Amino acid sequence: MPNDYWPPANVELATRRLLLRVPKDDELSAVAGVAARGVHKPGEQPFLTPWTNLPPQERALHVMQQHWSRRGAWHVDNWALELGVFLADRPVGMVVLKARNFSVLREVKTESWLGREFHRQGIGTESRTALLGLAFDQLGAVSAVTEVFQDNPGSQGVSRKLGYRHDGISRDVLAGRVATSDRLRLNVQDWVPTGPADLAVSGIDDARHFFGA
Ligand SMILES: CC(C)(COP(=O)(O)OP(=O)(O)OC[C@H]1O[C@@H](n2cnc3c(N)ncnc32)[C@H](O)[C@@H]1OP(=O)(O)O)[C@@H](O)C(=O)NCCC(=O)NCCS
């Protein structure tokens, strides 16, 4: 049943292989189970918040609580749309499109993770393309940014393939050491709009004003 009061819940993105949508609670638990099985090789740490290195049960709970927290905190000037990624009805991971003051800045930020067993099959690129299609083609974004540790070849690879340009670095403290991220930016001028065979967006018309678009 569509959600009349929080229309972002009705947004769905369909690509050639994937369906991206706000998960219902049972689907969220299945997505969290993917995280529990592992998001990367032991010893890696792709996020500043080290949630992927928590024990499996806590990792899954983090995914769910983060999702509920972002849904609960939604505001037109500070929102984060978290979508479960499904491949043939099977959950494989999660992506996030988020923005602050979108109505003025028209800039979005993306985040993503996939279960380790689903890496390197083009799913990261296909799901990021879907998020960018939503941002540029449907919401009128002018730029998309992401921050990626310099030693994260998967995430760097997705951004490289989609034409992001280097936009400086960020330095943070991770486990008492400096962790350097590349700031990457894709401007709408460098975006090749997706065709209907690559991306079908539904549920966005009634939700647009929730994004400040
Ligand atoms: C980042 C992530 C979502 C990428 O998704 P993915 O589906 O594995 O990426 P793709 O298969 O679309 O690959 C994109 C490009 O990067 C390359 N790539 C992906 N993983 C790589 C790796 N471990 N080493 C080297 N290259 C890699 C691919 O070969 C591809 O380039 P190509 O087509 O020119 O060969 C996934 O690796 C992941 O979930 N990692 C753990 C969490 C994470 O790092 N999140 C991002 C934090 S910033």
Coordinates of C-alpha atoms and ligand atoms in Angstrom, one line a residue:
M1 CA 0.0 0.0 0.0
P2 CA 1.5 3.4 -0.9
N3 CA 2.5 5.7 1.9
D4 CA 0.4 8.9 1.7
Y5 CA 2.3 10.7 4.5
W6 CA 5.9 10.0 3.7
P7 CA 6.0 9.7 -0.1
P8 CA 9.8 9.0 -0.4
A9 CA 8.7 5.5 0.8
N10 CA 7.1 5.0 -2.6
V11 CA 10.2 5.8 -4.7
E12 CA 11.4 2.8 -6.7
L13 CA 14.3 2.6 -9.1
A14 CA 14.4 -0.3 -11.6
T15 CA 17.6 -0.9 -13.6
R16 CA 18.3 -3.7 -16.0
R17 CA 19.1 -6.2 -13.2
L18 CA 18.2 -4.4 -10.0
L19 CA 15.4 -3.0 -8.0
L20 CA 16.2 -0.3 -5.4
R21 CA 13.5 0.6 -2.9
V22 CA 12.9 1.7 0.7
P23 CA 12.8 -1.7 2.4
K24 CA 9.8 -2.7 4.5
D25 CA 10.9 -4.0 8.0
D26 CA 11.1 -7.7 6.9
E27 CA 13.1 -6.7 3.9
L28 CA 15.3 -4.5 6.0
S29 CA 16.1 -7.5 8.3
A30 CA 17.0 -9.5 5.1
V31 CA 19.3 -6.6 4.0
A32 CA 20.8 -6.5 7.4
G33 CA 21.5 -10.2 7.2
V34 CA 23.6 -9.6 4.0
A35 CA 25.7 -7.2 6.1
A36 CA 26.0 -9.8 8.9
R37 CA 27.5 -12.2 6.3
G38 CA 30.2 -9.7 5.6
V39 CA 30.7 -6.5 3.6
H40 CA 34.4 -6.8 2.9
K41 CA 37.5 -8.9 3.6
P42 CA 38.7 -9.0 7.2
G43 CA 41.1 -6.2 8.0
E44 CA 39.6 -3.7 5.6
Q45 CA 37.8 -0.6 6.9
P46 CA 36.0 1.4 4.2
F47 CA 34.0 3.6 6.5
L48 CA 35.0 6.2 9.1
T49 CA 32.4 4.8 11.4
P50 CA 33.7 1.2 11.8
W51 CA 30.3 -0.5 11.7
T52 CA 31.4 -3.1 9.2
N53 CA 33.9 -4.5 11.7
L54 CA 31.3 -5.0 14.5
P55 CA 30.4 -8.6 15.3
P56 CA 27.7 -9.9 12.7
Q57 CA 24.7 -9.5 15.0
E58 CA 25.6 -5.9 15.9
R59 CA 26.5 -5.1 12.3
A60 CA 23.0 -6.2 11.2
L61 CA 21.4 -4.2 14.1
H62 CA 23.5 -1.1 13.1
V63 CA 22.1 -1.3 9.5
M64 CA 18.5 -1.4 10.8
Q65 CA 18.9 1.3 13.4
Q66 CA 20.7 3.6 11.0
H67 CA 17.9 3.1 8.5
W68 CA 15.2 3.8 11.1
S69 CA 17.1 6.8 12.4
R70 CA 17.5 8.3 8.9
R71 CA 13.8 7.8 8.1
G72 CA 12.8 9.3 11.4
A73 CA 15.0 12.3 11.0
W74 CA 13.9 13.2 7.4
H75 CA 13.6 16.9 6.8
V76 CA 13.4 18.8 3.5
D77 CA 16.7 20.6 4.4
N78 CA 18.5 17.5 5.6
W79 CA 17.4 14.1 4.2
A80 CA 19.0 10.7 3.4
L81 CA 17.1 8.2 1.2
E82 CA 18.3 4.7 2.0
L83 CA 17.4 2.1 -0.6
G84 CA 17.7 -1.6 -0.3
V85 CA 19.3 -3.1 -3.5
F86 CA 17.6 -6.3 -4.8
L87 CA 18.9 -8.6 -7.5
A88 CA 16.2 -11.0 -8.7
D89 CA 14.3 -10.3 -5.4
R90 CA 17.4 -11.2 -3.4
P91 CA 18.8 -8.4 -1.1
V92 CA 22.4 -7.6 -2.0
G93 CA 23.2 -4.4 -0.1
M94 CA 22.2 -0.8 0.4
V95 CA 22.7 2.6 -1.2
V96 CA 22.1 6.1 0.2
L97 CA 21.4 9.4 -1.6
K98 CA 21.6 12.3 0.9
A99 CA 21.6 16.1 0.9
R100 CA 21.5 19.2 3.0
N101 CA 19.8 22.3 1.8
F102 CA 19.1 20.7 -1.5
S103 CA 16.6 23.4 -2.6
V104 CA 19.5 25.9 -2.7
L105 CA 22.7 23.8 -3.2
R106 CA 21.3 21.1 -5.6
E107 CA 24.1 18.8 -4.5
V108 CA 23.8 15.2 -3.4
K109 CA 26.1 12.8 -1.7
T110 CA 26.1 9.0 -2.1
E111 CA 27.1 6.1 0.1
S112 CA 26.9 2.4 -0.7
W113 CA 27.8 -1.1 0.5
L114 CA 27.2 -4.6 -0.9
G115 CA 27.5 -8.0 0.7
R116 CA 31.0 -9.3 0.0
E117 CA 29.6 -12.2 -2.2
F118 CA 28.1 -9.6 -4.6
H119 CA 31.2 -7.5 -5.2
R120 CA 32.8 -7.1 -8.6
Q121 CA 29.7 -8.0 -10.7
G122 CA 28.9 -4.4 -11.7
I123 CA 26.2 -4.0 -9.1
G124 CA 27.9 -1.1 -7.4
T125 CA 28.1 0.8 -10.7
E126 CA 24.6 -0.1 -11.7
S127 CA 23.1 1.0 -8.4
R128 CA 25.2 4.2 -8.2
T129 CA 24.0 5.0 -11.8
A130 CA 20.4 4.6 -10.6
L131 CA 20.9 7.0 -7.7
L132 CA 22.5 9.5 -10.0
G133 CA 19.7 9.2 -12.5
L134 CA 17.3 10.0 -9.6
A135 CA 19.4 12.9 -8.5
F136 CA 20.2 14.5 -11.9
D137 CA 17.3 13.5 -14.1
Q138 CA 14.4 13.6 -11.6
L139 CA 15.5 16.0 -8.8
G140 CA 17.5 18.5 -10.7
A141 CA 20.8 18.1 -8.9
V142 CA 23.7 20.0 -10.4
S143 CA 26.5 17.9 -8.7
A144 CA 27.1 14.7 -6.9
V145 CA 29.9 14.1 -4.4
T146 CA 31.4 11.2 -2.6
E147 CA 34.3 10.7 -0.3
V148 CA 36.4 7.5 -0.7
F149 CA 39.4 6.3 1.1
Q150 CA 42.4 6.3 -1.2
D151 CA 42.9 2.5 -0.6
N152 CA 39.3 1.5 -1.6
P153 CA 39.6 0.3 -5.2
G154 CA 36.0 -0.8 -5.5
S155 CA 34.5 2.5 -4.6
Q156 CA 37.2 4.4 -6.5
G157 CA 36.4 2.2 -9.5
V158 CA 32.7 2.9 -9.5
S159 CA 33.4 6.7 -9.4
R160 CA 36.0 6.5 -12.0
K161 CA 33.7 4.6 -14.4
L162 CA 31.0 7.2 -14.0
G163 CA 33.2 10.2 -14.7
Y164 CA 33.7 11.8 -11.3
R165 CA 36.6 14.2 -11.0
H166 CA 39.0 14.8 -8.2
D167 CA 37.9 17.6 -5.9
G168 CA 40.5 17.6 -3.1
I169 CA 41.1 15.4 -0.1
S170 CA 39.8 15.1 3.5
R171 CA 41.9 14.0 6.4
D172 CA 40.4 12.2 9.3
V173 CA 41.5 10.2 12.3
L174 CA 40.8 6.5 12.2
A175 CA 42.1 4.3 15.0
G176 CA 44.6 7.0 16.0
R177 CA 46.0 7.4 12.5
V178 CA 45.4 9.8 9.6
A179 CA 43.0 8.4 7.0
T180 CA 43.0 10.3 3.7
S181 CA 39.9 10.3 1.5
D182 CA 39.6 11.6 -2.0
R183 CA 36.7 14.0 -2.5
L184 CA 35.2 13.2 -5.9
R185 CA 32.6 15.2 -7.8
L186 CA 30.4 14.6 -10.8
N187 CA 28.8 17.7 -12.3
V188 CA 25.6 17.4 -14.3
Q189 CA 27.5 18.6 -17.4
D190 CA 29.5 15.4 -17.3
W191 CA 26.5 13.2 -16.7
V192 CA 25.1 11.1 -19.5
P193 CA 21.4 10.7 -18.8
T194 CA 20.2 7.2 -18.4
G195 CA 17.8 5.8 -21.1
P196 CA 14.5 4.2 -20.2
A197 CA 16.0 0.7 -20.7
D198 CA 18.6 1.5 -18.0
L199 CA 16.5 3.2 -15.4
A200 CA 12.8 3.4 -14.6
V201 CA 11.9 5.7 -11.7
S202 CA 8.4 5.4 -10.1
G203 CA 6.8 7.1 -7.2
I204 CA 8.8 10.3 -7.5
D205 CA 6.1 12.8 -8.6
D206 CA 4.4 13.0 -5.3
A207 CA 7.7 12.8 -3.4
R208 CA 9.6 15.6 -5.1
H209 CA 8.8 18.4 -2.6
F210 CA 10.0 16.2 0.2
F211 CA 13.5 16.5 -1.3
G212 CA 13.3 20.2 -1.8
A213 CA 13.3 19.7 -5.6
Ligands
LIG1 C1 32.2 -0.1 -3.2 C2 31.3 -1.2 -3.7 C3 29.9 -0.8 -3.5 C4 31.6 -1.3 -5.3 O1 30.7 -2.2 -5.8 P1 31.1 -3.4 -6.9 O2 29.8 -3.9 -7.4 O3 32.0 -4.3 -6.3 O4 31.8 -2.5 -8.0 P2 31.7 -2.8 -9.6 O5 31.7 -4.3 -9.9 O6 30.6 -2.0 -10.2 O7 33.1 -2.3 -10.1 C5 33.4 -1.0 -10.5 C6 34.9 -0.9 -11.0 O8 35.8 -1.0 -9.9 C7 36.6 -2.1 -10.1 N1 36.8 -2.8 -8.8 C8 35.8 -3.2 -8.0 N2 36.3 -3.8 -6.9 C9 37.6 -3.8 -7.1 C10 38.7 -4.3 -6.3 N3 38.5 -4.9 -5.1 N4 40.0 -4.1 -6.8 C11 40.2 -3.5 -7.9 N5 39.2 -3.0 -8.7 C12 37.9 -3.1 -8.3 C13 35.9 -3.0 -11.1 O9 36.8 -3.9 -11.8 C14 35.2 -2.0 -12.0 O10 36.0 -1.5 -13.0 P3 36.1 -2.1 -14.5 O11 34.7 -2.3 -14.9 O12 36.9 -1.1 -15.2 O13 36.8 -3.4 -14.3 C15 31.6 -2.6 -3.1 O14 33.0 -2.9 -3.4 C16 31.5 -2.6 -1.6 O15 30.4 -2.7 -1.1 N6 32.6 -2.4 -0.8 C17 32.5 -2.4 0.6 C18 31.9 -1.2 1.2 C19 32.5 0.1 0.6 O16 33.7 0.2 0.3 N7 31.6 1.1 0.4 C20 32.0 2.4 -0.1 C21 32.6 3.2 0.9 S1 33.2 4.8 0.3

